[in-house]
Coordinates of C-alpha atoms in Angstrom, one line a residue:
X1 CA 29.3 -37.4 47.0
X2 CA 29.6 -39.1 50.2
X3 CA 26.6 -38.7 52.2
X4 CA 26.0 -39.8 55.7
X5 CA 22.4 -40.7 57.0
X6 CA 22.3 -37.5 59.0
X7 CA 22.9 -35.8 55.4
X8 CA 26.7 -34.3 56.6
X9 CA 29.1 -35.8 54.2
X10 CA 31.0 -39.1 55.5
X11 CA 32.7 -41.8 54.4
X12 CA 32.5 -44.3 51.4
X13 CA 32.3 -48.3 52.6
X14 CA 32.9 -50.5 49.4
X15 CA 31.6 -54.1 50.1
X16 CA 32.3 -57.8 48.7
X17 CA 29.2 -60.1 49.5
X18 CA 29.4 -63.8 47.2
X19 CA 32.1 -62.4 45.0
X20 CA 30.1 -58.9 44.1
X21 CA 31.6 -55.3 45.4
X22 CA 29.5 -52.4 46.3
X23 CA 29.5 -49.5 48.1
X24 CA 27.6 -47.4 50.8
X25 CA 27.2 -44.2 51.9
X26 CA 27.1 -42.6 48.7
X27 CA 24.1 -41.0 46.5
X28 CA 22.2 -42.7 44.3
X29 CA 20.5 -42.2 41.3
X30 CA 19.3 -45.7 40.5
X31 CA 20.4 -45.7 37.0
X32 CA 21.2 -49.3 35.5
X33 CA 21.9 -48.2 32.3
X34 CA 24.4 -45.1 32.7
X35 CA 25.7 -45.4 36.6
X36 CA 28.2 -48.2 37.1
X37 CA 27.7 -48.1 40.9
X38 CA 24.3 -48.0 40.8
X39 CA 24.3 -50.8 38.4
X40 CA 26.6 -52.6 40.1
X41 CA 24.0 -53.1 43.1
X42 CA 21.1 -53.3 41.0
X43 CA 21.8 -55.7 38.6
X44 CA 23.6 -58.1 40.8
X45 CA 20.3 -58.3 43.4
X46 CA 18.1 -58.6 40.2
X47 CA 20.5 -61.2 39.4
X48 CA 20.0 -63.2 42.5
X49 CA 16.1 -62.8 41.8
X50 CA 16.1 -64.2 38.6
X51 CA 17.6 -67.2 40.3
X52 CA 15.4 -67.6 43.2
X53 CA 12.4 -67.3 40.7
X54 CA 14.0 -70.2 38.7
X55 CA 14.8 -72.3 41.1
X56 CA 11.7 -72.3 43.0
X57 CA 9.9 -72.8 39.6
X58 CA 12.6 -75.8 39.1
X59 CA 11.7 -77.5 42.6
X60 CA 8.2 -76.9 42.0
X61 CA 8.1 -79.5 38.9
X62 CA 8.6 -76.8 36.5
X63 CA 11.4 -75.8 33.6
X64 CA 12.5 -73.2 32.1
X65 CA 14.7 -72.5 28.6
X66 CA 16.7 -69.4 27.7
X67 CA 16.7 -67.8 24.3
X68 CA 18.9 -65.6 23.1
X69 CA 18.4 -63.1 20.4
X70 CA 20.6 -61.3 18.2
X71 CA 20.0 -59.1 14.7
X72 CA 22.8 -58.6 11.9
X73 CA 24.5 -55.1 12.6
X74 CA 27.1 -53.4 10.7
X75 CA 29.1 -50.3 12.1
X76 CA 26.9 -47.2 11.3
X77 CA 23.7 -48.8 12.4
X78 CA 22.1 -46.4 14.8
X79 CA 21.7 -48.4 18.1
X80 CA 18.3 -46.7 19.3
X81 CA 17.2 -48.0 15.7
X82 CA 18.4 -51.7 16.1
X83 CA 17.0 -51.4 20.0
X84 CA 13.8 -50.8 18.2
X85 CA 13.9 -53.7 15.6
X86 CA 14.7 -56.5 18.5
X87 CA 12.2 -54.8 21.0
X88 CA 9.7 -55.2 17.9
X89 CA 10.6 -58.7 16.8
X90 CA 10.2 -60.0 20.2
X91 CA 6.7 -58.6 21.1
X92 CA 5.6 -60.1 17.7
X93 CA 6.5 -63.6 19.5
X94 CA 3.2 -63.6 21.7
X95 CA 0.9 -61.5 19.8
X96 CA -2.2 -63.2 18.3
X97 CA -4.0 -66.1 18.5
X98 CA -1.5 -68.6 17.7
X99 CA 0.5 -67.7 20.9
X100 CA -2.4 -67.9 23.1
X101 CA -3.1 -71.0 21.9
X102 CA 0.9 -72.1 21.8
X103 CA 0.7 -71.0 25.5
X104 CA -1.9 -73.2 26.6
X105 CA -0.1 -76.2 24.9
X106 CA 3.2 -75.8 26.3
X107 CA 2.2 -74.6 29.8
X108 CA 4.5 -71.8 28.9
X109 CA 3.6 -68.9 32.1
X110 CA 5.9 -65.9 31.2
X111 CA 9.2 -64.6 30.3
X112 CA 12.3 -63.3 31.8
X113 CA 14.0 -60.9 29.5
X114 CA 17.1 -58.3 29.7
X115 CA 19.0 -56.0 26.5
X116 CA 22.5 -56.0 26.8
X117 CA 24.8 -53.6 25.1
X118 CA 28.4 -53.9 23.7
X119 CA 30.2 -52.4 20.8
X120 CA 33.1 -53.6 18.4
X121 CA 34.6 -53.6 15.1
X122 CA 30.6 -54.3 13.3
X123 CA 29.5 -51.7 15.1
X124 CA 26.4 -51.9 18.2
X125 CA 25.5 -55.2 19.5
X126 CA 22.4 -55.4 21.3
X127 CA 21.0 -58.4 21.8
X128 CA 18.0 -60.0 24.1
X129 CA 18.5 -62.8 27.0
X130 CA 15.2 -64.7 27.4
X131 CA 14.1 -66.9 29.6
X132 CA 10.9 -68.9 29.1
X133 CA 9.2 -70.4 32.1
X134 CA 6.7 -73.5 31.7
X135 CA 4.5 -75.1 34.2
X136 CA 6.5 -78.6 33.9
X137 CA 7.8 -80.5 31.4
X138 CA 6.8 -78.9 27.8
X139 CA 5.4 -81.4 25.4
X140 CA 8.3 -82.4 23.1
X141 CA 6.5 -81.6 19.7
X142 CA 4.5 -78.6 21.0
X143 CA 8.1 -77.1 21.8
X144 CA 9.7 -78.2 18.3
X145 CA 6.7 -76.1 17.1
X146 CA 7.2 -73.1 19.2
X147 CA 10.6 -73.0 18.6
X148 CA 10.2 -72.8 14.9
X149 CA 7.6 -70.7 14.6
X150 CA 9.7 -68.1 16.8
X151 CA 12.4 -68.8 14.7
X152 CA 10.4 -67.8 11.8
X153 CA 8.8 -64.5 13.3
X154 CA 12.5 -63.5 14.0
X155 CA 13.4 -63.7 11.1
X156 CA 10.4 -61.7 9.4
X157 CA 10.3 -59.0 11.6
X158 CA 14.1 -58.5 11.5
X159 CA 13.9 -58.6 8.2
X160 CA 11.3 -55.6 8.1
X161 CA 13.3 -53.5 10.2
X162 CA 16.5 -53.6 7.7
X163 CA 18.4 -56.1 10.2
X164 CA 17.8 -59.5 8.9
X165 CA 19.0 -62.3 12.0
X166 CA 21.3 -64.9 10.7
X167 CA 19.6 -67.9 10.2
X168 CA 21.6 -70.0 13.0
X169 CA 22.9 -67.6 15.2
X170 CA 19.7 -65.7 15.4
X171 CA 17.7 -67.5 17.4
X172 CA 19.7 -70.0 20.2
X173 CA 17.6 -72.1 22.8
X174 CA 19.8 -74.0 25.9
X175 CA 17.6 -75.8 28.5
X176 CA 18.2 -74.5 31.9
X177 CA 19.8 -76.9 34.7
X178 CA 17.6 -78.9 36.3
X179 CA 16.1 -79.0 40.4
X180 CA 19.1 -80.8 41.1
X181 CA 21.4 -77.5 39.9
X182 CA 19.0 -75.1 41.8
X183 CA 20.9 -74.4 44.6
X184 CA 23.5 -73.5 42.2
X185 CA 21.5 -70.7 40.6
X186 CA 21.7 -68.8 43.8
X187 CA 24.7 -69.2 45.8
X188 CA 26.9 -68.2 42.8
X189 CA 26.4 -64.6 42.2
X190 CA 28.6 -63.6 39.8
X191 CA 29.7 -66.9 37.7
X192 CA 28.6 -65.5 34.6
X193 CA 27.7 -68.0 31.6
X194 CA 26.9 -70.3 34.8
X195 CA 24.5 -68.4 37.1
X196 CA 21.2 -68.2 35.3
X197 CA 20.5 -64.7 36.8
X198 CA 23.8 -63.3 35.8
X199 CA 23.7 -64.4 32.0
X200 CA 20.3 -62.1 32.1
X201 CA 20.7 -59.5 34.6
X202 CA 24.9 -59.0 34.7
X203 CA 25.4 -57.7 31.4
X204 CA 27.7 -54.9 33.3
X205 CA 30.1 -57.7 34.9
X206 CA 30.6 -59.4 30.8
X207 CA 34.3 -58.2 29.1
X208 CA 34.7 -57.8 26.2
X209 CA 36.1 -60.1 23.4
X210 CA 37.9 -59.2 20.2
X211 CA 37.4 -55.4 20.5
X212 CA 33.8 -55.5 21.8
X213 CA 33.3 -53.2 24.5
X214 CA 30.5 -53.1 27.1
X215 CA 29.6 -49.1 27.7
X216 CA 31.4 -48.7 30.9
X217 CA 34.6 -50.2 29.4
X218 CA 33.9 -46.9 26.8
X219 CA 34.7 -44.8 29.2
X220 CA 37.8 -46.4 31.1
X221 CA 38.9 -46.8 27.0
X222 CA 38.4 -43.5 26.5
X223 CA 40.8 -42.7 29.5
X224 CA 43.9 -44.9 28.3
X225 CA 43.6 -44.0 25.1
X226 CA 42.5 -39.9 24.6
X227 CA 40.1 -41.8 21.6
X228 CA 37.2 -38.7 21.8
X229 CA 35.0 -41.1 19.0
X230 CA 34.1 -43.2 22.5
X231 CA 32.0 -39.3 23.5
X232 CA 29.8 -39.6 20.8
X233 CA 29.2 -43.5 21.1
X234 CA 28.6 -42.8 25.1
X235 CA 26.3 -40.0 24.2
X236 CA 24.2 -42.3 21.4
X237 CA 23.9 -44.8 24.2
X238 CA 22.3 -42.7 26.7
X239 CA 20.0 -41.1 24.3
X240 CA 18.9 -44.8 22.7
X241 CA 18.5 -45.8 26.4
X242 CA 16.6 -43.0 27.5
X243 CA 13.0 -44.3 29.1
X244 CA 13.5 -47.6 27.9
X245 CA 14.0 -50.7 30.6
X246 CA 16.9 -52.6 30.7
X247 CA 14.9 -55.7 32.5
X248 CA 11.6 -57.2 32.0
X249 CA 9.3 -59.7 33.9
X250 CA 6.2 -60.9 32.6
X251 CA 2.9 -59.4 34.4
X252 CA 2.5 -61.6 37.6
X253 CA 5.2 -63.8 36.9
X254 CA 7.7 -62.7 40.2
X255 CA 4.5 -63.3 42.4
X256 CA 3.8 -66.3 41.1
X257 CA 7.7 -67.1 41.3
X258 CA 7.6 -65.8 45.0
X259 CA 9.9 -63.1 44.2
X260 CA 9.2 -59.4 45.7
X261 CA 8.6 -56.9 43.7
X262 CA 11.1 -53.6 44.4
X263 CA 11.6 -51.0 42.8
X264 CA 15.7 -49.8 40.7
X265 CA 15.0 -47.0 43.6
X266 CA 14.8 -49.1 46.4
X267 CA 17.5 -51.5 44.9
X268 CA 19.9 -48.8 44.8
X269 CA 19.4 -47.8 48.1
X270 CA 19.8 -50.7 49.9
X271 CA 22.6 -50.9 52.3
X272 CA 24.7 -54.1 51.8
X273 CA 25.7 -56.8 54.3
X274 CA 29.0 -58.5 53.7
X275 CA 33.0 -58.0 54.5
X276 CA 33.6 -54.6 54.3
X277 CA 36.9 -54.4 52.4
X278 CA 37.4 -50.7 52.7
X279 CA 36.4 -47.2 53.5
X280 CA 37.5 -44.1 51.3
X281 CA 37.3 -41.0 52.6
X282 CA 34.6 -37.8 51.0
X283 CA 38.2 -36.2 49.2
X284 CA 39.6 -40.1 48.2
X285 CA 35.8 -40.4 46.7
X286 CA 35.9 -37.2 44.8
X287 CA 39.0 -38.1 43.4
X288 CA 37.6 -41.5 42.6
X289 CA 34.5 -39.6 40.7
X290 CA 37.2 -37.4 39.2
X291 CA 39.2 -40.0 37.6
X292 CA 36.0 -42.0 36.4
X293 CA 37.2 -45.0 38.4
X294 CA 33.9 -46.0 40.3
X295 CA 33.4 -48.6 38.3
X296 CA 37.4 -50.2 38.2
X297 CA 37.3 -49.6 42.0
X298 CA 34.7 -52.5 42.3
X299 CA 36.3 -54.9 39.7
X300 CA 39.3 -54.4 41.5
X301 CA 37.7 -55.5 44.9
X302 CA 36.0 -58.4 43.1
X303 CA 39.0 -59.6 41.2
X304 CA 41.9 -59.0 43.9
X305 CA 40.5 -57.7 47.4
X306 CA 41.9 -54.8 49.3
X307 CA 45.1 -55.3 47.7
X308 CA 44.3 -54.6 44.4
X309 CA 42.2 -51.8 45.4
X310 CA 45.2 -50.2 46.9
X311 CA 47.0 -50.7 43.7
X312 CA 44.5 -49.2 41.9
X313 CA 44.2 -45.9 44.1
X314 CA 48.0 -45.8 44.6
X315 CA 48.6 -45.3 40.6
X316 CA 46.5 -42.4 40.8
X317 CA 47.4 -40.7 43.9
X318 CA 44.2 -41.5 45.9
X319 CA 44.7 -42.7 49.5
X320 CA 42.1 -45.6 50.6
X321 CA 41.6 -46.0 54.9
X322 CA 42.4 -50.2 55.3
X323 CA 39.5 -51.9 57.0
X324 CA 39.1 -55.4 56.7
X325 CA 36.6 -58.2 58.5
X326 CA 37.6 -61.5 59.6
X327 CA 35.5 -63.0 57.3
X328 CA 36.6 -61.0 54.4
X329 CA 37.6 -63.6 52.0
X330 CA 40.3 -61.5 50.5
X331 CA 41.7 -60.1 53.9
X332 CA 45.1 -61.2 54.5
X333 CA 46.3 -61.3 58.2
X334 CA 48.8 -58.3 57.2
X335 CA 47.6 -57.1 54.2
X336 CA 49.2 -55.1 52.1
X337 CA 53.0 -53.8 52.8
X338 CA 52.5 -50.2 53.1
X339 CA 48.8 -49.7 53.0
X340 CA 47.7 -46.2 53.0
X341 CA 45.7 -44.7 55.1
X342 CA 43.4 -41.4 54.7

């Protein structure tokens, strides 16, 4: 619901700031796993953390690498169960004496690491986006050797869950840009496969491919198509993700990266600067809610401005108030023929 700071109900503001749509003046409940508003907000601000961590490592004479991490799945595979093996497998990597020591010799100082989510014809996907942070320049051979050994590990332990990696897609390292590309890492909020802090934090902006769906796009499938087998994949999701974290810094890490540390909470709540594209009245928003369109409301905003968003609303009968900024980079001096107003 709507929800104005004096607690009387008001009206919905949905935002575009560097490409990224959100909205205000509604509830929150801070979920980045289950609430595609809330994730929308929280992800894409733990997004542009991950980047101003990296880069002031970068410009600071250090490097980083990310590693991503997949198991073999096959449809039927419980997902809380193959959450469990890549959870597992990873912890494994720095446990012992061996990592201390590998730690010392590669100047390694903590890792970055998100779970992302999608399902297709094999089944659940999860897989784990790393990224390792050194103190400079890793010795070539001391890396050759970490990245075997992890290889290795990864392929034990996911072997002794029942979910054996493939040898070469298992395990794939890609060096991060260098200082020069910092800048880079920050200003472009939502190129994702570019922006370092969207490849790990944005799993919810990533389509999918040949089938594969991310959870959200369950529910707008579920929708268009009447397919009630999307309720019970929905309902495995939220109980695999119960109480787990769907981001993870290493301990001390962000303050030795200069990053704040805030809370999903305080992410969530957060009211955001940038163009307001447009405002929707408390019985547009219910209808919004109704229809399970928060989340297609925002990648309409991202992909085609106010217009689209009024496309969007018109198909189902929901009226959207115009309000546009100057600097709105998808305001038009007319917008829309026929825009609609609440």
């Amino acid at each position: 619901m709507a929800q104005g700071r004096d607690g009387k109900v008001d009206r919905v503001k949905i935002h575009l700031r560097d490409g990224v749509a959100y909205t205000s003046g509604v509830c929150v409940c801070a979920n980045g796993w289950l609430c595609p508003v809330c994730s929308a907000k929280i992800r894409a601000k733990r997004a542009n953390e991950i980047a101003v961590g990296v880069a002031s490592l970068i410009m600071s004479g250090g490097s980083a690498w990310m590693v991503t991490f997949t198991v073999r799945h096959a449809k039927g595979h419980a997902l809380a169960e193959l959450l469990d093996a890549l959870n597992d497998a990873f912890r494994r990597l720095g446990n012992g004496k061996i990592a201390v020591r590998e730690k010392k010799l590669t100047g390694k100082i903590g890792t970055i690491n998100s779970r992302e989510i999608t399902y297709g014809k094999n089944g659940w996907h999860p897989h784990l986006h790393v990224i390792v942070c050194f103190d400079g320049e890793p010795d070539v051979q001391q890396l050759t050797y970490m990245m075997a050994r992890w290889q290795r590990l990864w392929m034990e332990w996911t072997k002794k869950h029942g979910f054996p990696a493939n040898k070469t897609h298992g395990v794939k390292w890609d060096k991060v840009m260098t200082a020069e590309g910092a800048g880079e890492y920050i200003a472009k909020a939502q190129d994702s496969g570019r922006h370092i802090g969207n490849e790990v934090a944005r799993g919810d902006l990533k389509k999918g491919k040949l089938g594969s769906l991310t959870p959200f796009e369950m529910i707008e499938y579920l929708m268009l198509t009447g397919d009630a087998a999307v309720v019970d994949l929905w309902l495995e999701y939220e109980k695999a993700t119960k109480g787990k974290s769907w981001l993870r810094w290493s301990p001390k890490l962000k303050a030795r990266l200069g990053v704040e540390e805030k809370t999903e909470e305080e992410l969530a709540a957060e009211e955001v600067a940038g163009g307001e594209v447009a405002e929707l009245a408390e019985a547009s928003w219910k209808m919004v809610v109704a229809h399970g369109l928060e989340a297609r409301v925002l990648e309409a905003v991202e992909r085609g401005g106010f217009p689209a968003l009024v496309k969007l609303l018109t198909a189902h009968q929901i009226w959207a108030v115009k309000k546009l900024q100057p600097d709105d980079p998808s305001a038009t001096p007319d917008g829309p023929s026929g825009s609609n107003v609440a």
